[in-house]
Amino acid sequence: MADAPAPPRDPFAALRRATPARIGLGRAGQGLPTAPMLAFQLAHATARDAVQAALDVPRLQAELARPSRVVHSAAPDRDAYLKDPGLGRRLAPLATPLPRGDHDLAIVIGDGLSAVAVQAHAAAVVHALARRLQGWAIAPVVIARQARVALGDEVGQALGARAVLVLIGERPGLSAADSLGAYLTWDPRPGRRDHERNCVSNIRSPAGLSCDQAADKLAWLLGEARRLGFSGVALKDRHVGAVEVGGDGMAALKP
Amino acid sequence: MYAADLAGTRYRFEDLKAVLAAATPLRSGDQLAGVAAQSAAQRVAARYVLADLPLKTFLQDLPIPYEDDAVTRLIVDTHDRAAFAPVAHLTVGGFRDWLLSNTTGTAELAALAPGVTPEMAAAVCKLMRNQDLIAVGRKLRVTSAFRTRLGLPGRLAVRLQPNHPTDDPRGIAASILDGLLMGCGDAVIGINPATDSIDTARTLLQLIDDLRRRLEIPTQSCVLTHVTNTLELIGLGAPVDLAFQSIAGTEAANTSFGIDLAVLDEAHQATLSLGRGTLGDNVMYFETGQGSALSADAHHGVDQQTLEARAYAVARRFRPLLVNTVVGFIGPEYLYDGKQIIRAGLEDHFCGKLMGLPMGVDVCYTNHAAADQDDMDDLLTLLGVAGVNFVMGVPGADDVMLSYQSTSFHDALYVREVLGLRPAPEFETWLIRRGLFDPQGRMLGADTASGAQQRLLQAIADG
């Protein structure tokens, strides 16, 4: 046994530290060796399960420990939600109207494309943000099923809120199925466009923004939006560097 | 008003675009737009109507009116009637038979291309089964050149796509290296940047250019940023080989992309003026994809496959090196599952080539679509048989910046192996000279890194 050959040095060891990309996987003939093939399948399966997962609303309400209201988008189920994004942007008819009031901020928690992300981070972000927004009148949290980002416009308007923050599950990637996005819109009303929102994306642990980091950014953005009286590209442009500005990649992730 | 009587039922269609839409194989994007056939039988009835329509109809009855849309004006104003003459007497059904005929070969198809309008291509496509799209696709040969020659028979090139979530140059270099070692990068080394920053784009262009020169790699580079950014980069003296732009099939959709024909023309001329190509002067790289016009709310009630073919009319005006349909990227609201993505990939390859474009396909899907690696294996293999010019090469098929799955370097090795396809000739010579491939065009070395790979890795590390 003394002469057993040393395992070949992995020439990609150093390179692998420079990128999360799946480099240096080795080959079986032309194909993938079994181990990286199965690793890919597991990542994809996790992402697919996250897309299909249903939000556990009672658990979320318990973790929020503050007044909340559950609503449904016009998408009756996940299949309809995926096929027609417009349905997820409108509310289904409400049995009782949302409580209109003199609110500085409405918070909407929507399942989006990953209820897993919402379950993992949304309540913690709300707690962290509330601590930073002393003196803000925050409306009861609205929990929305089969929701897209723009649903927040209708909810925010109905609540009479000056701003709406939508916390929503981002489209799962292979590296993370639990990434939460936060979209801030000043003066919400149906018809608001994407460039009128600010986005803090990739809230997850451990590789993304922590809930506290996200709350810092969101509190700063909310303060700026209140001071300027608007949100969106114009606000973002004045503070490039302070807030991550997404390229095409982020647009692709938006639920 | 068009109609067909089938088995005692009269099927009516209000206009030509309704016929085209109803005749299209089922896909979620047409359902979302409200233009899909109401039943399976109505779909076939629309195909009966289409089969009997003279091809000339599409020169007079325009789904998007001439006065409303700059793309329509481009289509009409640049139609080559002499090239169209050999098929001018045919119906759409007759055109399908003509395309499939054993007396119609590569030369006849190449001569016809300037005479085919997008609507003609889309119409005949709707009458063709997947098998037909492959059989005719295989006869269609479109070559283009810059530092490599692409689209030659028996060759399959790969765009090396080394994206990184924060555009980290070292991370991008690592992915480039992985791809080069597996024989990918002959179509282009093309980075999707994570931000819109001009500085970043310039850094990345310089990175690829330095690497290309140092290792004497015969290929071209591209940072896939907005065409106006590329114009700025050219002004700054950055090493721009190709100008990139996403394009669509209507004026309004292109407006939503922040472009028009004039700015594309400006970018084309500016990039040409650099004169960096050694084997050819095709300097444009376009990306398209079914559903883009609908997502920009700019579809005019026209089905997404016809609109996609109209994007090819925009592309062909600028003699591109590469046209890439990013077929499954846009999501399940446009192409729902593997079956729809596979069909669309074959359609786009066929229509683009029929119109004279050097087509590649990003064989891909997102995690909210009902598709997986098996579907991509199917489409990649079918496109390899159909003679696709190039596909993507992404490390492990996982794009860590755009968060979607494309084809991998391994996939490229696979499809070249099973179909006997080889890299672009200039690139293949380089691979052999570097000791990475054998003279038959197959990757050398054991299944771990070979000596030649080690040396290349070392060369990069030293750089």
mmCIF file of N, CA and C in Angstrom, chain A residues 8-9 11-12 14-16 18-33 40 43-44 47-48 51 78-79 82-86 113 148 171-175 245-250 252-253, chain B residues 32 164-165 168 170-171 174-175 177-178 181-182 194-195 329 332-333 336 365-373 395-398 400-405 410 413-414 417 442-449 454 457:
data_model
loop_
_atom_site.group_PDB
_atom_site.id
_atom_site.type_symbol
_atom_site.label_atom_id
_atom_site.label_comp_id
_atom_site.label_asym_id
_atom_site.label_seq_id
_atom_site.Cartn_x
_atom_site.Cartn_y
_atom_site.Cartn_z
ATOM 1 N N PRO A 8 -4.455 13.148 -8.178
ATOM 2 C CA PRO A 8 -3.969 14.234 -9.020
ATOM 3 C C PRO A 8 -4.345 15.586 -8.412
ATOM 4 N N ARG A 9 -3.412 16.515 -8.518
ATOM 5 C CA ARG A 9 -3.658 17.856 -8.006
ATOM 6 C C ARG A 9 -4.824 18.478 -8.785
ATOM 7 N N PRO A 11 -6.242 21.235 -10.640
ATOM 8 C CA PRO A 11 -5.717 22.481 -11.201
ATOM 9 C C PRO A 11 -6.712 23.641 -11.080
ATOM 10 N N PHE A 12 -7.958 23.335 -10.760
ATOM 11 C CA PHE A 12 -8.968 24.387 -10.682
ATOM 12 C C PHE A 12 -9.161 24.939 -9.271
ATOM 13 N N ALA A 14 -7.590 26.912 -7.302
ATOM 14 C CA ALA A 14 -7.448 28.362 -7.114
ATOM 15 C C ALA A 14 -8.525 29.118 -7.882
ATOM 16 N N LEU A 15 -8.783 28.652 -9.099
ATOM 17 C CA LEU A 15 -9.765 29.349 -9.933
ATOM 18 C C LEU A 15 -11.165 29.293 -9.320
ATOM 19 N N ARG A 16 -11.463 28.181 -8.681
ATOM 20 C CA ARG A 16 -12.807 27.978 -8.148
ATOM 21 C C ARG A 16 -13.163 29.024 -7.089
ATOM 22 N N ALA A 18 -12.573 32.040 -7.307
ATOM 23 C CA ALA A 18 -12.858 33.324 -7.952
ATOM 24 C C ALA A 18 -14.281 33.430 -8.492
ATOM 25 N N THR A 19 -15.000 32.327 -8.508
ATOM 26 C CA THR A 19 -16.340 32.365 -9.112
ATOM 27 C C THR A 19 -17.242 31.282 -8.525
ATOM 28 N N PRO A 20 -18.533 31.602 -8.375
ATOM 29 C CA PRO A 20 -19.479 30.551 -7.978
ATOM 30 C C PRO A 20 -19.874 29.652 -9.156
ATOM 31 N N ALA A 21 -19.373 29.959 -10.367
ATOM 32 C CA ALA A 21 -19.732 29.151 -11.541
ATOM 33 C C ALA A 21 -19.219 27.721 -11.384
ATOM 34 N N ARG A 22 -19.876 26.810 -12.074
ATOM 35 C CA ARG A 22 -19.530 25.384 -11.959
ATOM 36 C C ARG A 22 -18.379 25.053 -12.903
ATOM 37 N N ILE A 23 -17.186 25.453 -12.540
ATOM 38 C CA ILE A 23 -16.021 25.212 -13.402
ATOM 39 C C ILE A 23 -15.248 23.994 -12.898
ATOM 40 N N GLY A 24 -14.431 23.436 -13.804
ATOM 41 C CA GLY A 24 -13.546 22.339 -13.433
ATOM 42 C C GLY A 24 -14.288 21.123 -12.910
ATOM 43 N N LEU A 25 -15.353 20.744 -13.583
ATOM 44 C CA LEU A 25 -16.195 19.647 -13.083
ATOM 45 C C LEU A 25 -15.634 18.275 -13.428
ATOM 46 N N GLY A 26 -14.627 18.234 -14.313
ATOM 47 C CA GLY A 26 -14.140 16.934 -14.772
ATOM 48 C C GLY A 26 -15.044 16.383 -15.858
ATOM 49 N N ARG A 27 -14.672 15.232 -16.410
ATOM 50 C CA ARG A 27 -15.469 14.662 -17.495
ATOM 51 C C ARG A 27 -15.587 13.157 -17.336
ATOM 52 N N ALA A 28 -16.695 12.621 -17.805
ATOM 53 C CA ALA A 28 -16.830 11.188 -18.012
ATOM 54 C C ALA A 28 -17.094 11.040 -19.506
ATOM 55 N N GLY A 29 -16.045 10.704 -20.277
ATOM 56 C CA GLY A 29 -16.182 10.816 -21.732
ATOM 57 C C GLY A 29 -16.407 12.282 -22.049
ATOM 58 N N GLN A 30 -17.477 12.581 -22.781
ATOM 59 C CA GLN A 30 -17.815 13.979 -23.033
ATOM 60 C C GLN A 30 -18.732 14.543 -21.944
ATOM 61 N N GLY A 31 -19.309 13.642 -21.166
ATOM 62 C CA GLY A 31 -20.363 14.060 -20.236
ATOM 63 C C GLY A 31 -19.857 14.434 -18.858
ATOM 64 N N LEU A 32 -20.830 14.749 -17.990
ATOM 65 C CA LEU A 32 -20.521 15.106 -16.607
ATOM 66 C C LEU A 32 -20.285 13.843 -15.789
ATOM 67 N N PRO A 33 -19.302 13.887 -14.893
ATOM 68 C CA PRO A 33 -19.197 12.798 -13.910
ATOM 69 C C PRO A 33 -20.466 12.752 -13.047
ATOM 70 N N PHE A 40 -26.222 19.088 -9.606
ATOM 71 C CA PHE A 40 -27.044 19.977 -10.425
ATOM 72 C C PHE A 40 -28.522 19.605 -10.286
ATOM 73 N N ALA A 43 -29.951 20.834 -7.050
ATOM 74 C CA ALA A 43 -30.185 22.281 -7.052
ATOM 75 C C ALA A 43 -31.436 22.625 -7.853
ATOM 76 N N HIS A 44 -31.594 21.983 -8.998
ATOM 77 C CA HIS A 44 -32.775 22.262 -9.825
ATOM 78 C C HIS A 44 -34.056 21.785 -9.143
ATOM 79 N N ALA A 47 -35.046 24.213 -6.518
ATOM 80 C CA ALA A 47 -35.639 25.410 -7.118
ATOM 81 C C ALA A 47 -37.072 25.137 -7.576
ATOM 82 N N ARG A 48 -37.274 23.993 -8.215
ATOM 83 C CA ARG A 48 -38.630 23.649 -8.699
ATOM 84 C C ARG A 48 -39.588 23.505 -7.516
ATOM 85 N N VAL A 51 -40.605 26.925 -6.294
ATOM 86 C CA VAL A 51 -41.593 27.588 -7.157
ATOM 87 C C VAL A 51 -43.001 27.088 -6.833
ATOM 88 N N ARG A 78 -51.346 28.152 -8.878
ATOM 89 C CA ARG A 78 -49.964 28.374 -9.325
ATOM 90 C C ARG A 78 -49.852 28.292 -10.856
ATOM 91 N N ASP A 79 -50.577 27.380 -11.445
ATOM 92 C CA ASP A 79 -50.503 27.224 -12.890
ATOM 93 C C ASP A 79 -50.962 28.509 -13.584
ATOM 94 N N LEU A 82 -48.407 31.317 -13.094
ATOM 95 C CA LEU A 82 -47.225 31.245 -13.947
ATOM 96 C C LEU A 82 -47.539 31.608 -15.392
ATOM 97 N N LYS A 83 -48.759 31.243 -15.840
ATOM 98 C CA LYS A 83 -49.095 31.464 -17.249
ATOM 99 C C LYS A 83 -49.522 32.898 -17.526
ATOM 100 N N ASP A 84 -50.080 33.585 -16.542
ATOM 101 C CA ASP A 84 -50.584 34.940 -16.784
ATOM 102 C C ASP A 84 -50.146 35.870 -15.649
ATOM 103 N N PRO A 85 -48.990 36.500 -15.806
ATOM 104 C CA PRO A 85 -48.476 37.364 -14.740
ATOM 105 C C PRO A 85 -49.445 38.481 -14.359
ATOM 106 N N GLY A 86 -50.294 38.901 -15.282
ATOM 107 C CA GLY A 86 -51.243 39.982 -14.995
ATOM 108 C C GLY A 86 -52.179 39.631 -13.845
ATOM 109 N N LEU A 113 -42.351 34.021 -6.511
ATOM 110 C CA LEU A 113 -41.912 32.777 -7.130
ATOM 111 C C LEU A 113 -41.203 31.858 -6.146
ATOM 112 N N ARG A 148 -47.653 39.090 -7.424
ATOM 113 C CA ARG A 148 -46.530 39.724 -8.118
ATOM 114 C C ARG A 148 -46.285 41.087 -7.470
ATOM 115 N N ARG A 171 -37.423 34.677 -8.165
ATOM 116 C CA ARG A 171 -37.350 33.444 -8.937
ATOM 117 C C ARG A 171 -36.134 32.647 -8.486
ATOM 118 N N PRO A 172 -36.335 31.404 -8.079
ATOM 119 C CA PRO A 172 -35.203 30.622 -7.571
ATOM 120 C C PRO A 172 -34.157 30.363 -8.650
ATOM 121 N N GLY A 173 -32.912 30.536 -8.281
ATOM 122 C CA GLY A 173 -31.816 30.122 -9.134
ATOM 123 C C GLY A 173 -31.276 28.796 -8.625
ATOM 124 N N LEU A 174 -30.288 28.281 -9.327
ATOM 125 C CA LEU A 174 -29.718 27.010 -8.866
ATOM 126 C C LEU A 174 -28.916 27.203 -7.584
ATOM 127 N N SER A 175 -28.336 28.397 -7.404
ATOM 128 C CA SER A 175 -27.497 28.581 -6.220
ATOM 129 C C SER A 175 -28.323 28.968 -5.000
ATOM 130 N N VAL A 245 -27.538 48.552 -7.643
ATOM 131 C CA VAL A 245 -28.375 48.794 -8.813
ATOM 132 C C VAL A 245 -28.239 47.598 -9.741
ATOM 133 N N GLY A 246 -29.349 46.971 -10.034
ATOM 134 C CA GLY A 246 -29.291 45.750 -10.823
ATOM 135 C C GLY A 246 -29.205 46.022 -12.308
ATOM 136 N N GLY A 247 -28.550 45.131 -13.041
ATOM 137 C CA GLY A 247 -28.558 45.178 -14.496
ATOM 138 C C GLY A 247 -29.662 44.268 -15.000
ATOM 139 N N ASP A 248 -29.448 43.709 -16.170
ATOM 140 C CA ASP A 248 -30.448 42.819 -16.768
ATOM 141 C C ASP A 248 -30.759 41.642 -15.863
ATOM 142 N N GLY A 249 -29.741 41.203 -15.146
ATOM 143 C CA GLY A 249 -29.906 40.010 -14.327
ATOM 144 C C GLY A 249 -31.004 40.183 -13.312
ATOM 145 N N MET A 250 -31.037 41.335 -12.689
ATOM 146 C CA MET A 250 -32.041 41.547 -11.661
ATOM 147 C C MET A 250 -33.436 41.628 -12.266
ATOM 148 N N ALA A 252 -34.442 40.083 -14.710
ATOM 149 C CA ALA A 252 -34.871 38.728 -15.054
ATOM 150 C C ALA A 252 -35.414 37.982 -13.839
ATOM 151 N N LEU A 253 -34.962 38.378 -12.667
ATOM 152 C CA LEU A 253 -35.369 37.655 -11.464
ATOM 153 C C LEU A 253 -36.699 38.132 -10.911
ATOM 154 N N LEU B 32 -51.718 33.944 -23.684
ATOM 155 C CA LEU B 32 -51.668 35.154 -22.869
ATOM 156 C C LEU B 32 -52.096 36.379 -23.682
ATOM 157 N N HIS B 164 -20.458 36.412 -14.526
ATOM 158 C CA HIS B 164 -20.164 36.398 -13.097
ATOM 159 C C HIS B 164 -21.116 37.376 -12.403
ATOM 160 N N PRO B 165 -21.630 37.032 -11.203
ATOM 161 C CA PRO B 165 -22.662 37.881 -10.583
ATOM 162 C C PRO B 165 -22.214 39.311 -10.287
ATOM 163 N N ASP B 168 -16.673 40.133 -11.684
ATOM 164 C CA ASP B 168 -15.300 40.022 -11.182
ATOM 165 C C ASP B 168 -14.381 39.492 -12.288
ATOM 166 N N ARG B 170 -11.414 38.200 -12.361
ATOM 167 C CA ARG B 170 -10.773 36.905 -12.120
ATOM 168 C C ARG B 170 -11.772 35.762 -12.275
ATOM 169 N N GLY B 171 -12.956 35.983 -11.764
ATOM 170 C CA GLY B 171 -13.998 34.963 -11.884
ATOM 171 C C GLY B 171 -14.369 34.709 -13.332
ATOM 172 N N ALA B 174 -11.644 32.786 -15.043
ATOM 173 C CA ALA B 174 -11.681 31.364 -14.665
ATOM 174 C C ALA B 174 -12.665 30.594 -15.545
ATOM 175 N N SER B 175 -13.837 31.194 -15.780
ATOM 176 C CA SER B 175 -14.828 30.512 -16.618
ATOM 177 C C SER B 175 -14.389 30.462 -18.076
ATOM 178 N N LEU B 177 -11.367 30.239 -19.141
ATOM 179 C CA LEU B 177 -10.353 29.202 -19.220
ATOM 180 C C LEU B 177 -10.985 27.807 -19.251
ATOM 181 N N ASP B 178 -11.947 27.592 -18.385
ATOM 182 C CA ASP B 178 -12.627 26.301 -18.345
ATOM 183 C C ASP B 178 -13.219 25.980 -19.722
ATOM 184 N N LEU B 181 -10.505 25.232 -22.455
ATOM 185 C CA LEU B 181 -9.939 23.892 -22.271
ATOM 186 C C LEU B 181 -10.853 22.824 -22.850
ATOM 187 N N MET B 182 -12.154 23.120 -22.904
ATOM 188 C CA MET B 182 -13.092 22.133 -23.451
ATOM 189 C C MET B 182 -13.501 22.483 -24.885
ATOM 190 N N ALA B 194 -23.164 42.344 -15.388
ATOM 191 C CA ALA B 194 -24.197 42.431 -14.354
ATOM 192 C C ALA B 194 -24.722 43.853 -14.195
ATOM 193 N N THR B 195 -23.960 44.835 -14.630
ATOM 194 C CA THR B 195 -24.410 46.225 -14.527
ATOM 195 C C THR B 195 -24.278 46.905 -15.887
ATOM 196 N N PHE B 329 -35.559 31.680 -22.265
ATOM 197 C CA PHE B 329 -35.153 32.595 -21.204
ATOM 198 C C PHE B 329 -36.317 33.388 -20.632
ATOM 199 N N PRO B 332 -42.194 30.921 -18.509
ATOM 200 C CA PRO B 332 -43.294 30.024 -18.872
ATOM 201 C C PRO B 332 -44.550 30.734 -19.354
ATOM 202 N N GLU B 333 -44.641 32.055 -19.120
ATOM 203 C CA GLU B 333 -45.828 32.730 -19.652
ATOM 204 C C GLU B 333 -45.763 32.872 -21.174
ATOM 205 N N TYR B 336 -44.269 27.484 -22.202
ATOM 206 C CA TYR B 336 -44.604 26.932 -20.895
ATOM 207 C C TYR B 336 -43.715 25.786 -20.442
ATOM 208 N N TYR B 365 -33.650 27.309 -20.258
ATOM 209 C CA TYR B 365 -34.914 27.345 -19.518
ATOM 210 C C TYR B 365 -34.688 28.002 -18.168
ATOM 211 N N THR B 366 -35.767 28.438 -17.584
ATOM 212 C CA THR B 366 -35.728 29.033 -16.252
ATOM 213 C C THR B 366 -36.340 28.064 -15.256
ATOM 214 N N ASN B 367 -36.146 28.362 -13.979
ATOM 215 C CA ASN B 367 -36.628 27.425 -12.963
ATOM 216 C C ASN B 367 -38.128 27.485 -12.737
ATOM 217 N N HIS B 368 -38.817 28.472 -13.316
ATOM 218 C CA HIS B 368 -40.275 28.423 -13.182
ATOM 219 C C HIS B 368 -40.941 27.848 -14.438
ATOM 220 N N ALA B 369 -40.164 27.395 -15.397
ATOM 221 C CA ALA B 369 -40.716 26.692 -16.555
ATOM 222 C C ALA B 369 -40.716 25.187 -16.277
ATOM 223 N N ALA B 370 -41.665 24.496 -16.908
ATOM 224 C CA ALA B 370 -41.746 23.046 -16.728
ATOM 225 C C ALA B 370 -40.801 22.371 -17.719
ATOM 226 N N ALA B 371 -39.521 22.474 -17.434
ATOM 227 C CA ALA B 371 -38.508 21.912 -18.324
ATOM 228 C C ALA B 371 -37.310 21.504 -17.480
ATOM 229 N N ASP B 372 -36.485 20.638 -18.037
ATOM 230 C CA ASP B 372 -35.273 20.245 -17.315
ATOM 231 C C ASP B 372 -34.163 19.890 -18.301
ATOM 232 N N GLN B 373 -33.073 19.345 -17.779
ATOM 233 C CA GLN B 373 -31.902 19.054 -18.609
ATOM 234 C C GLN B 373 -32.230 18.065 -19.733
ATOM 235 N N PRO B 395 -20.456 27.337 -17.912
ATOM 236 C CA PRO B 395 -19.902 26.315 -17.018
ATOM 237 C C PRO B 395 -21.000 25.527 -16.304
ATOM 238 N N GLY B 396 -21.004 24.229 -16.490
ATOM 239 C CA GLY B 396 -21.973 23.377 -15.808
ATOM 240 C C GLY B 396 -23.418 23.697 -16.130
ATOM 241 N N ALA B 397 -23.667 24.439 -17.228
ATOM 242 C CA ALA B 397 -25.021 24.795 -17.691
ATOM 243 C C ALA B 397 -25.729 25.797 -16.778
ATOM 244 N N ASP B 398 -25.032 26.296 -15.776
ATOM 245 C CA ASP B 398 -25.658 27.119 -14.731
ATOM 246 C C ASP B 398 -25.111 28.544 -14.854
ATOM 247 N N VAL B 400 -24.620 31.794 -13.419
ATOM 248 C CA VAL B 400 -24.721 32.286 -12.051
ATOM 249 C C VAL B 400 -25.010 33.788 -11.986
ATOM 250 N N MET B 401 -25.028 34.453 -13.138
ATOM 251 C CA MET B 401 -25.415 35.865 -13.153
ATOM 252 C C MET B 401 -26.863 36.003 -13.586
ATOM 253 N N LEU B 402 -27.236 35.391 -14.695
ATOM 254 C CA LEU B 402 -28.597 35.547 -15.211
ATOM 255 C C LEU B 402 -29.582 34.571 -14.575
ATOM 256 N N SER B 403 -29.087 33.629 -13.763
ATOM 257 C CA SER B 403 -29.946 32.661 -13.075
ATOM 258 C C SER B 403 -30.891 31.916 -14.013
ATOM 259 N N TYR B 404 -30.316 31.273 -14.989
ATOM 260 C CA TYR B 404 -31.094 30.365 -15.826
ATOM 261 C C TYR B 404 -30.138 29.273 -16.278
ATOM 262 N N GLN B 405 -30.672 28.239 -16.894
ATOM 263 C CA GLN B 405 -29.829 27.137 -17.329
ATOM 264 C C GLN B 405 -29.720 27.116 -18.853
ATOM 265 N N HIS B 410 -19.661 20.770 -21.567
ATOM 266 C CA HIS B 410 -19.829 19.317 -21.730
ATOM 267 C C HIS B 410 -20.868 19.011 -22.812
ATOM 268 N N LEU B 413 -19.289 19.341 -26.136
ATOM 269 C CA LEU B 413 -18.456 18.166 -26.440
ATOM 270 C C LEU B 413 -19.337 16.994 -26.855
ATOM 271 N N TYR B 414 -20.434 16.815 -26.119
ATOM 272 C CA TYR B 414 -21.351 15.705 -26.414
ATOM 273 C C TYR B 414 -21.910 15.793 -27.830
ATOM 274 N N GLU B 417 -19.471 15.193 -30.529
ATOM 275 C CA GLU B 417 -19.065 13.785 -30.577
ATOM 276 C C GLU B 417 -20.122 12.921 -31.271
ATOM 277 N N ARG B 442 -11.191 15.824 -31.430
ATOM 278 C CA ARG B 442 -11.736 15.369 -30.149
ATOM 279 C C ARG B 442 -10.822 15.804 -29.006
ATOM 280 N N MET B 443 -11.427 16.137 -27.890
ATOM 281 C CA MET B 443 -10.653 16.627 -26.759
ATOM 282 C C MET B 443 -9.667 15.566 -26.290
ATOM 283 N N LEU B 444 -8.435 16.009 -26.073
ATOM 284 C CA LEU B 444 -7.380 15.113 -25.614
ATOM 285 C C LEU B 444 -7.326 15.059 -24.099
ATOM 286 N N GLY B 445 -6.531 14.131 -23.597
ATOM 287 C CA GLY B 445 -6.288 14.103 -22.164
ATOM 288 C C GLY B 445 -7.226 13.152 -21.474
ATOM 289 N N ALA B 446 -6.809 12.787 -20.269
ATOM 290 C CA ALA B 446 -7.656 11.921 -19.466
ATOM 291 C C ALA B 446 -8.844 12.746 -19.002
ATOM 292 N N ASP B 447 -9.633 12.201 -18.127
ATOM 293 C CA ASP B 447 -10.813 12.926 -17.706
ATOM 294 C C ASP B 447 -10.477 13.970 -16.638
ATOM 295 N N THR B 448 -9.234 13.970 -16.184
ATOM 296 C CA THR B 448 -8.769 15.119 -15.402
ATOM 297 C C THR B 448 -7.869 15.934 -16.322
ATOM 298 N N ALA B 449 -7.317 17.027 -15.820
ATOM 299 C CA ALA B 449 -6.562 17.934 -16.668
ATOM 300 C C ALA B 449 -5.311 17.264 -17.222
ATOM 301 N N GLN B 454 -2.764 21.823 -18.165
ATOM 302 C CA GLN B 454 -2.005 22.366 -17.044
ATOM 303 C C GLN B 454 -1.180 23.565 -17.492
ATOM 304 N N LEU B 457 -3.410 26.544 -18.063
ATOM 305 C CA LEU B 457 -3.815 27.056 -16.760
ATOM 306 C C LEU B 457 -2.702 27.889 -16.143
#
